[in-house]
Tab-separated table of N, CA and C in Angstrom:
chain	number	residue	atom	x	y	z
A	1408	MET	N	-25.862	9.311	-10.764
A	1408	MET	CA	-24.849	10.773	-10.248
A	1408	MET	C	-24.837	11.586	-11.670
A	1409	LEU	N	-25.081	12.929	-11.721
A	1409	LEU	CA	-24.818	13.521	-13.175
A	1409	LEU	C	-23.500	14.786	-12.589
A	1410	ILE	N	-22.522	14.629	-13.557
A	1410	ILE	CA	-21.588	15.281	-13.553
A	1410	ILE	C	-21.476	16.623	-14.443
A	1411	ARG	N	-21.703	17.556	-14.509
A	1411	ARG	CA	-21.543	18.662	-15.719
A	1411	ARG	C	-20.759	19.246	-15.068
A	1412	MET	N	-19.647	19.531	-16.582
A	1412	MET	CA	-18.947	21.183	-16.063
A	1412	MET	C	-19.428	22.154	-15.992
A	1413	SER	N	-19.361	23.564	-15.330
A	1413	SER	CA	-20.165	24.836	-15.114
A	1413	SER	C	-19.156	26.004	-15.510
A	1414	ASP	N	-19.809	26.782	-16.212
A	1414	ASP	CA	-19.302	28.211	-16.832
A	1414	ASP	C	-19.231	29.301	-15.380
A	1415	ALA	N	-18.005	29.163	-14.892
A	1415	ALA	CA	-18.000	29.943	-14.057
A	1415	ALA	C	-18.808	31.667	-13.880
A	1416	ALA	N	-18.998	31.788	-15.326
A	1416	ALA	CA	-19.549	33.195	-15.622
A	1416	ALA	C	-20.899	33.115	-15.210
A	1417	GLN	N	-21.769	31.967	-15.188
A	1417	GLN	CA	-22.973	31.862	-15.599
A	1417	GLN	C	-23.418	31.703	-13.853
A	1418	LEU	N	-22.560	31.823	-12.739
A	1418	LEU	CA	-22.544	30.959	-11.713
A	1418	LEU	C	-23.669	32.305	-10.805
A	1419	ASP	N	-24.410	31.726	-9.939
A	1419	ASP	CA	-25.262	32.575	-9.427
A	1419	ASP	C	-24.659	33.122	-7.953
A	1420	PRO	N	-24.822	34.335	-8.076
A	1420	PRO	CA	-24.049	34.999	-6.844
A	1420	PRO	C	-24.175	34.498	-5.529
A	1421	GLU	N	-24.962	33.642	-4.978
A	1421	GLU	CA	-25.481	32.767	-4.092
A	1421	GLU	C	-24.385	31.575	-4.217
A	1422	ASP	N	-24.245	30.962	-5.062
A	1422	ASP	CA	-23.781	29.967	-5.459
A	1422	ASP	C	-21.952	30.583	-5.558
A	1423	ARG	N	-21.828	31.552	-5.698
A	1423	ARG	CA	-20.623	32.072	-5.774
A	1423	ARG	C	-20.013	32.428	-4.659
A	1424	LYS	N	-20.814	32.780	-3.544
A	1424	LYS	CA	-20.408	33.179	-2.046
A	1424	LYS	C	-20.177	31.956	-1.429
A	1425	ILE	N	-21.059	30.990	-1.486
A	1425	ILE	CA	-20.607	29.678	-0.924
A	1425	ILE	C	-19.226	28.963	-1.505
A	1426	ILE	N	-18.761	29.330	-2.641
A	1426	ILE	CA	-17.485	28.674	-3.038
A	1426	ILE	C	-16.131	29.233	-2.258
A	1427	THR	N	-16.424	30.731	-2.145
A	1427	THR	CA	-15.813	31.478	-1.542
A	1427	THR	C	-15.464	31.094	-0.280
A	1428	LEU	N	-16.701	30.967	0.425
A	1428	LEU	CA	-16.933	30.700	1.935
A	1428	LEU	C	-15.610	29.544	1.820
A	1429	ALA	N	-15.822	28.831	1.369
A	1429	ALA	CA	-15.510	27.234	1.300
A	1429	ALA	C	-14.125	27.355	1.172
A	1430	ARG	N	-13.866	28.082	0.318
A	1430	ARG	CA	-12.079	28.609	-0.059
A	1430	ARG	C	-11.788	28.971	1.032
A	1431	SER	N	-12.526	29.757	1.863
A	1431	SER	CA	-11.763	31.126	2.851
A	1431	SER	C	-11.574	29.583	4.350
A	1432	ALA	N	-12.670	28.354	4.643
A	1432	ALA	CA	-12.108	28.037	5.530
A	1432	ALA	C	-11.338	26.613	5.270
A	1433	ARG	N	-10.856	26.521	4.157
A	1433	ARG	CA	-10.279	25.564	3.681
A	1433	ARG	C	-8.578	26.060	4.403
A	1434	ALA	N	-8.586	27.512	3.549
A	1434	ALA	CA	-7.311	28.241	3.409
A	1434	ALA	C	-6.956	28.574	5.115
A	1435	ARG	N	-8.260	29.459	5.675
A	1435	ARG	CA	-7.957	29.750	7.246
A	1435	ARG	C	-7.473	28.349	8.221
A	1436	ASN	N	-8.151	27.449	8.128
A	1436	ASN	CA	-7.932	26.098	8.822
A	1436	ASN	C	-6.694	25.507	8.527
A	1437	GLY	N	-6.235	25.518	6.546
A	1437	GLY	CA	-4.796	24.917	6.693
A	1437	GLY	C	-5.702	23.494	6.804
A	1438	VAL	N	-6.555	22.999	6.389
A	1438	VAL	CA	-7.194	21.775	6.228
A	1438	VAL	C	-7.179	21.044	4.536
A	1439	ALA	N	-7.544	20.225	4.438
A	1439	ALA	CA	-8.020	19.383	2.787
A	1439	ALA	C	-8.531	19.759	2.546
A	1440	GLU	N	-10.105	20.391	3.046
A	1440	GLU	CA	-11.103	20.821	2.160
A	1440	GLU	C	-12.262	21.425	2.882
A	1441	GLY	N	-12.344	22.128	2.329
A	1441	GLY	CA	-13.333	23.422	2.793
A	1441	GLY	C	-14.718	23.238	2.178
A	1442	ALA	N	-15.580	23.572	3.240
A	1442	ALA	CA	-17.183	23.202	2.477
A	1442	ALA	C	-18.001	24.488	2.871
A	1443	ALA	N	-18.934	24.894	2.414
A	1443	ALA	CA	-19.978	25.551	2.738
A	1443	ALA	C	-21.439	24.973	2.357
A	1444	VAL	N	-22.972	25.248	2.926
A	1444	VAL	CA	-23.834	24.566	2.338
A	1444	VAL	C	-25.031	25.704	2.652
A	1445	ARG	N	-25.542	26.256	1.777
A	1445	ARG	CA	-26.828	26.767	1.790
A	1445	ARG	C	-28.146	26.544	2.395
A	1446	ASP	N	-28.644	26.807	3.433
A	1446	ASP	CA	-30.294	25.854	3.513
A	1446	ASP	C	-31.360	26.724	2.981
A	1447	GLU	N	-32.714	26.082	3.259
A	1447	GLU	CA	-33.770	26.605	2.511
A	1447	GLU	C	-34.172	27.790	2.552
A	1448	THR	N	-33.629	28.861	4.027
A	1448	THR	CA	-33.749	30.043	4.271
A	1448	THR	C	-32.459	30.710	3.564
A	1449	GLY	N	-31.422	30.409	3.323
A	1449	GLY	CA	-30.287	31.210	2.548
A	1449	GLY	C	-29.444	31.106	3.906
A	1450	ARG	N	-29.642	30.726	5.092
A	1450	ARG	CA	-28.312	30.773	6.130
A	1450	ARG	C	-27.234	29.830	5.311
A	1451	THR	N	-25.565	29.872	5.544
A	1451	THR	CA	-25.103	29.080	5.377
A	1451	THR	C	-24.372	28.461	6.350
A	1452	TYR	N	-23.334	27.719	6.290
A	1452	TYR	CA	-22.851	26.857	7.269
A	1452	TYR	C	-21.329	26.268	6.602
A	1453	VAL	N	-20.213	27.173	7.301
A	1453	VAL	CA	-19.193	26.720	6.861
A	1453	VAL	C	-17.987	25.744	7.642
A	1454	ALA	N	-17.661	24.674	6.939
A	1454	ALA	CA	-16.895	23.682	8.021
A	1454	ALA	C	-15.839	23.398	6.973
A	1455	GLY	N	-14.553	22.972	7.900
A	1455	GLY	CA	-13.375	22.504	7.180
A	1455	GLY	C	-13.301	20.924	7.540
A	1456	THR	N	-11.836	20.386	7.223
A	1456	THR	CA	-12.356	18.493	7.390
A	1456	THR	C	-12.027	18.443	8.954
A	1457	VAL	N	-12.500	17.837	9.362
A	1457	VAL	CA	-12.254	17.427	11.013
A	1457	VAL	C	-11.410	15.825	10.883
A	1458	ALA	N	-10.161	16.486	11.889
A	1458	ALA	CA	-9.331	15.009	10.964
A	1458	ALA	C	-8.845	14.849	12.512
A	1459	LEU	N	-9.262	14.094	13.850
A	1459	LEU	CA	-9.006	13.968	14.994
A	1459	LEU	C	-8.877	12.728	14.833
A	1460	ASP	N	-7.859	11.723	16.167
A	1460	ASP	CA	-8.136	10.580	16.283
A	1460	ASP	C	-9.059	9.871	16.418
A	1461	SER	N	-10.020	10.451	17.088
A	1461	SER	CA	-11.248	9.525	17.552
A	1461	SER	C	-12.487	10.250	16.496
A	1462	LEU	N	-12.645	11.162	15.738
A	1462	LEU	CA	-13.289	11.678	14.694
A	1462	LEU	C	-12.872	11.737	13.137
A	1463	GLN	N	-13.151	11.433	12.475
A	1463	GLN	CA	-12.701	12.470	10.628
A	1463	GLN	C	-13.986	12.236	10.017
A	1464	LEU	N	-14.077	13.558	9.736
A	1464	LEU	CA	-15.264	14.087	9.010
A	1464	LEU	C	-15.024	14.872	7.851
A	1465	SER	N	-15.500	14.575	6.683
A	1465	SER	CA	-15.191	15.677	5.382
A	1465	SER	C	-16.237	16.939	5.519
A	1466	ALA	N	-15.147	17.536	5.142
A	1466	ALA	CA	-15.700	19.061	4.984
A	1466	ALA	C	-16.866	19.464	5.012
A	1467	VAL	N	-17.897	18.882	3.741
A	1467	VAL	CA	-19.256	18.618	3.316
A	1467	VAL	C	-20.047	17.698	4.663
A	1468	ARG	N	-19.752	17.220	5.154
A	1468	ARG	CA	-20.269	16.595	5.878
A	1468	ARG	C	-20.405	17.130	7.093
A	1469	THR	N	-18.978	17.474	7.598
A	1469	THR	CA	-19.082	18.553	9.031
A	1469	THR	C	-19.976	19.709	8.571
A	1470	ALA	N	-20.104	20.646	7.602
A	1470	ALA	CA	-21.149	21.374	7.445
A	1470	ALA	C	-22.817	21.110	7.202
A	1471	VAL	N	-22.547	19.825	6.849
A	1471	VAL	CA	-24.339	19.292	6.634
A	1471	VAL	C	-24.672	18.854	8.480
A	1472	ALA	N	-23.884	18.541	8.529
A	1472	ALA	CA	-24.018	18.334	10.529
A	1472	ALA	C	-24.401	19.815	10.895
A	1473	MET	N	-23.543	21.215	11.094
A	1473	MET	CA	-23.887	21.938	11.043
A	1473	MET	C	-24.829	22.734	11.336
A	1474	ALA	N	-25.498	22.569	9.602
A	1474	ALA	CA	-26.857	22.597	9.096
A	1474	ALA	C	-28.297	22.306	10.217
A	1475	VAL	N	-28.004	20.917	10.052
A	1475	VAL	CA	-28.587	19.869	10.537
A	1475	VAL	C	-28.662	20.524	12.164
A	1476	ALA	N	-27.909	20.836	12.900
A	1476	ALA	CA	-27.463	21.071	14.344
A	1476	ALA	C	-28.161	22.476	14.586
A	1477	SER	N	-28.636	23.394	13.995
A	1477	SER	CA	-28.905	24.772	13.641
A	1477	SER	C	-30.589	24.736	13.256
A	1478	GLY	N	-31.014	23.323	12.845
A	1478	GLY	CA	-31.989	23.337	12.554
A	1478	GLY	C	-32.747	23.889	11.072
A	1479	ALA	N	-31.844	23.417	10.167
A	1479	ALA	CA	-32.090	23.455	8.287
A	1479	ALA	C	-33.059	22.083	8.697
A	1480	LYS	N	-33.606	22.496	7.795
A	1480	LYS	CA	-34.766	21.513	7.414
A	1480	LYS	C	-34.410	21.125	5.891
A	1481	SER	N	-33.651	21.946	4.758
A	1481	SER	CA	-33.432	21.765	3.692
A	1481	SER	C	-31.989	22.168	3.162
A	1482	LEU	N	-31.243	21.602	2.223
A	1482	LEU	CA	-30.382	22.374	1.606
A	1482	LEU	C	-30.536	22.776	0.409
A	1483	GLU	N	-30.322	24.209	-0.454
A	1483	GLU	CA	-30.186	24.545	-1.636
A	1483	GLU	C	-29.140	24.015	-2.544
A	1484	ALA	N	-28.184	24.353	-2.015
A	1484	ALA	CA	-26.472	23.812	-2.419
A	1484	ALA	C	-25.778	23.753	-1.347
A	1485	ALA	N	-24.745	22.606	-2.175
A	1485	ALA	CA	-23.075	22.888	-1.356
A	1485	ALA	C	-22.277	22.973	-2.339
A	1486	ALA	N	-20.978	23.251	-1.169
A	1486	ALA	CA	-19.850	23.858	-1.947
A	1486	ALA	C	-18.854	23.158	-1.465
A	1487	VAL	N	-17.818	22.912	-2.269
A	1487	VAL	CA	-16.502	21.944	-1.675
A	1487	VAL	C	-15.290	22.553	-2.193
A	1488	VAL	N	-14.369	22.964	-1.657
A	1488	VAL	CA	-13.028	23.181	-2.173
A	1488	VAL	C	-11.939	22.342	-1.921
A	1489	THR	N	-11.572	21.399	-2.914
A	1489	THR	CA	-10.700	20.759	-2.987
A	1489	THR	C	-9.530	20.314	-3.927
A	1490	GLU	N	-8.756	19.267	-3.516
A	1490	GLU	CA	-7.583	18.649	-4.454
A	1490	GLU	C	-8.551	17.588	-5.418
A	1491	ALA	N	-9.716	17.009	-4.546
A	1491	ALA	CA	-10.321	15.703	-5.382
A	1491	ALA	C	-10.741	16.096	-6.733
A	1492	GLU	N	-10.861	14.618	-7.612
A	1492	GLU	CA	-11.324	14.888	-8.710
A	1492	GLU	C	-12.991	15.153	-8.509
A	1493	THR	N	-14.049	14.712	-7.684
A	1493	THR	CA	-15.148	14.614	-7.418
A	1493	THR	C	-15.719	14.364	-6.217
A	1494	ALA	N	-16.944	14.173	-5.915
A	1494	ALA	CA	-17.670	14.891	-4.612
A	1494	ALA	C	-17.727	12.748	-3.993
A	1495	THR	N	-17.042	12.478	-2.573
A	1495	THR	CA	-17.299	11.142	-2.424
A	1495	THR	C	-18.718	10.463	-2.338
A	1496	ASP	N	-18.946	9.721	-2.639
A	1496	ASP	CA	-20.489	8.952	-2.108
A	1496	ASP	C	-20.746	9.085	-0.833
A	1497	GLU	N	-20.035	9.151	-0.298
A	1497	GLU	CA	-20.851	10.036	1.475
A	1497	GLU	C	-21.071	11.105	1.476
A	1498	ASP	N	-19.997	12.090	0.679
A	1498	ASP	CA	-20.727	13.499	0.667
A	1498	ASP	C	-21.765	13.535	-0.105
A	1499	ARG	N	-22.064	13.143	-1.298
A	1499	ARG	CA	-23.456	12.826	-1.774
A	1499	ARG	C	-24.255	12.298	-1.257
A	1500	ALA	N	-24.053	11.429	-0.372
A	1500	ALA	CA	-25.494	10.900	0.263
A	1500	ALA	C	-25.982	12.034	1.535
A	1501	ALA	N	-24.710	12.742	2.295
A	1501	ALA	CA	-25.040	13.645	3.325
A	1501	ALA	C	-25.948	15.069	2.419
A	1502	VAL	N	-25.535	15.246	1.484
A	1502	VAL	CA	-26.245	16.316	0.999
A	1502	VAL	C	-27.924	16.124	0.464
A	1503	THR	N	-27.323	14.930	0.152
A	1503	THR	CA	-29.296	14.436	-0.366
A	1503	THR	C	-30.154	14.019	0.291
A	1504	ASP	N	-29.509	13.416	2.076
A	1504	ASP	CA	-30.378	13.245	2.946
A	1504	ASP	C	-30.725	14.724	3.079
A	1505	LEU	N	-30.411	15.569	3.109
A	1505	LEU	CA	-30.401	16.517	3.495
A	1505	LEU	C	-31.636	17.706	2.714
A	1506	GLY	N	-30.989	17.506	1.908
A	1506	GLY	CA	-30.867	18.551	0.513
A	1506	GLY	C	-32.474	17.748	-0.848
A	1507	GLY	N	-32.333	16.777	-0.492
A	1507	GLY	CA	-33.228	15.923	-1.521
A	1507	GLY	C	-32.679	15.610	-2.779
A	1508	PRO	N	-32.829	14.831	-3.792
A	1508	PRO	CA	-32.289	14.343	-4.967
A	1508	PRO	C	-32.309	15.667	-5.851
A	1509	GLY	N	-31.088	15.745	-6.559
A	1509	GLY	CA	-30.867	16.952	-7.195
A	1509	GLY	C	-30.213	18.115	-6.829
A	1510	THR	N	-30.040	18.105	-5.191
A	1510	THR	CA	-29.443	18.921	-4.804
A	1510	THR	C	-28.020	19.120	-5.057
A	1511	PRO	N	-27.615	20.352	-5.748
A	1511	PRO	CA	-26.236	20.844	-6.550
A	1511	PRO	C	-25.273	20.904	-5.238
A	1512	ILE	N	-23.713	19.728	-5.521
A	1512	ILE	CA	-22.649	20.421	-5.156
A	1512	ILE	C	-22.074	20.843	-6.013
A	1513	LEU	N	-21.396	22.280	-5.196
A	1513	LEU	CA	-20.499	22.823	-6.609
A	1513	LEU	C	-19.247	22.403	-5.687
A	1514	LEU	N	-18.163	21.800	-6.700
A	1514	LEU	CA	-16.814	21.293	-6.903
A	1514	LEU	C	-15.921	22.185	-7.469
A	1515	ALA	N	-14.778	22.900	-6.703
A	1515	ALA	CA	-13.894	23.464	-6.908
A	1515	ALA	C	-12.533	23.237	-6.583
A	1516	GLY	N	-11.717	24.100	-7.279
A	1516	GLY	CA	-10.142	23.496	-6.678
A	1516	GLY	C	-9.787	24.545	-6.260
A	1517	PRO	N	-8.568	24.447	-5.760
A	1517	PRO	CA	-8.048	24.700	-4.480
A	1517	PRO	C	-8.512	26.506	-4.708
A	1518	ASP	N	-7.929	27.113	-6.093
A	1518	ASP	CA	-7.649	28.400	-6.240
A	1518	ASP	C	-9.484	28.808	-6.306
A	1519	GLY	N	-10.239	28.156	-6.235
A	1519	GLY	CA	-12.084	28.590	-6.205
A	1519	GLY	C	-12.352	28.713	-7.738
A	1520	THR	N	-11.772	27.915	-8.050
A	1520	THR	CA	-12.557	27.783	-9.644
A	1520	THR	C	-13.515	26.570	-9.994
A	1521	LEU	N	-14.453	26.809	-10.444
A	1521	LEU	CA	-15.795	25.842	-10.176
A	1521	LEU	C	-15.122	24.650	-11.223
A	1522	ARG	N	-14.845	23.664	-11.332
A	1522	ARG	CA	-14.593	22.537	-12.205
A	1522	ARG	C	-15.963	21.304	-12.460
A	1523	ALA	N	-17.076	21.564	-11.504
A	1523	ALA	CA	-17.969	20.719	-11.961
A	1523	ALA	C	-19.241	20.704	-11.103
A	1524	THR	N	-20.344	20.515	-11.094
A	1524	THR	CA	-21.310	20.577	-10.397
A	1524	THR	C	-22.196	19.266	-10.319
A	1525	VAL	N	-22.065	18.500	-9.232
A	1525	VAL	CA	-22.487	17.173	-8.853
A	1525	VAL	C	-23.745	17.107	-8.142
A	1526	THR	N	-24.742	16.487	-8.608
A	1526	THR	CA	-25.874	15.840	-8.598
A	1526	THR	C	-26.407	14.458	-8.368
A	1527	ASP	N	-26.868	14.167	-7.046
A	1527	ASP	CA	-27.624	12.447	-7.391
A	1527	ASP	C	-28.975	12.459	-8.043
C-alpha cells in the first residue's frame, strides 16, 4: 500500500468531482462516510455508509457494489470523505477487485480537503 499526500491544487477536475459528490452524499444522508467511484466510461456512482441491523457496508464498498450492479467493468478512481485516517483493508480490496492494482482512493476530510491518495 502506497500512501502519498497530494496537493489539492493539482487535482484533476474529474477527481475533484468525485470528492465533491462523496462529500455531498455524506452530508445529505447524515452518515459517517460518503464515497464516489468513477468507472472506465466516466460514469460515477455515489453512496453513503449502510448501517442496518442486517447489513453493514462502508460507503466505498456500497459505491463499488453499485458500479458492479450497473455493469461497470473497471474503476478509474474512488473517493471517500471520512474522519478516518486511512482507507480500510476491505475498502482497498473492493477498489482493487474492480479497478485493479494501482487504482487510487482519494481520502478526504469532512471539509472535502484531500488528505491522501491511497493505492495498493
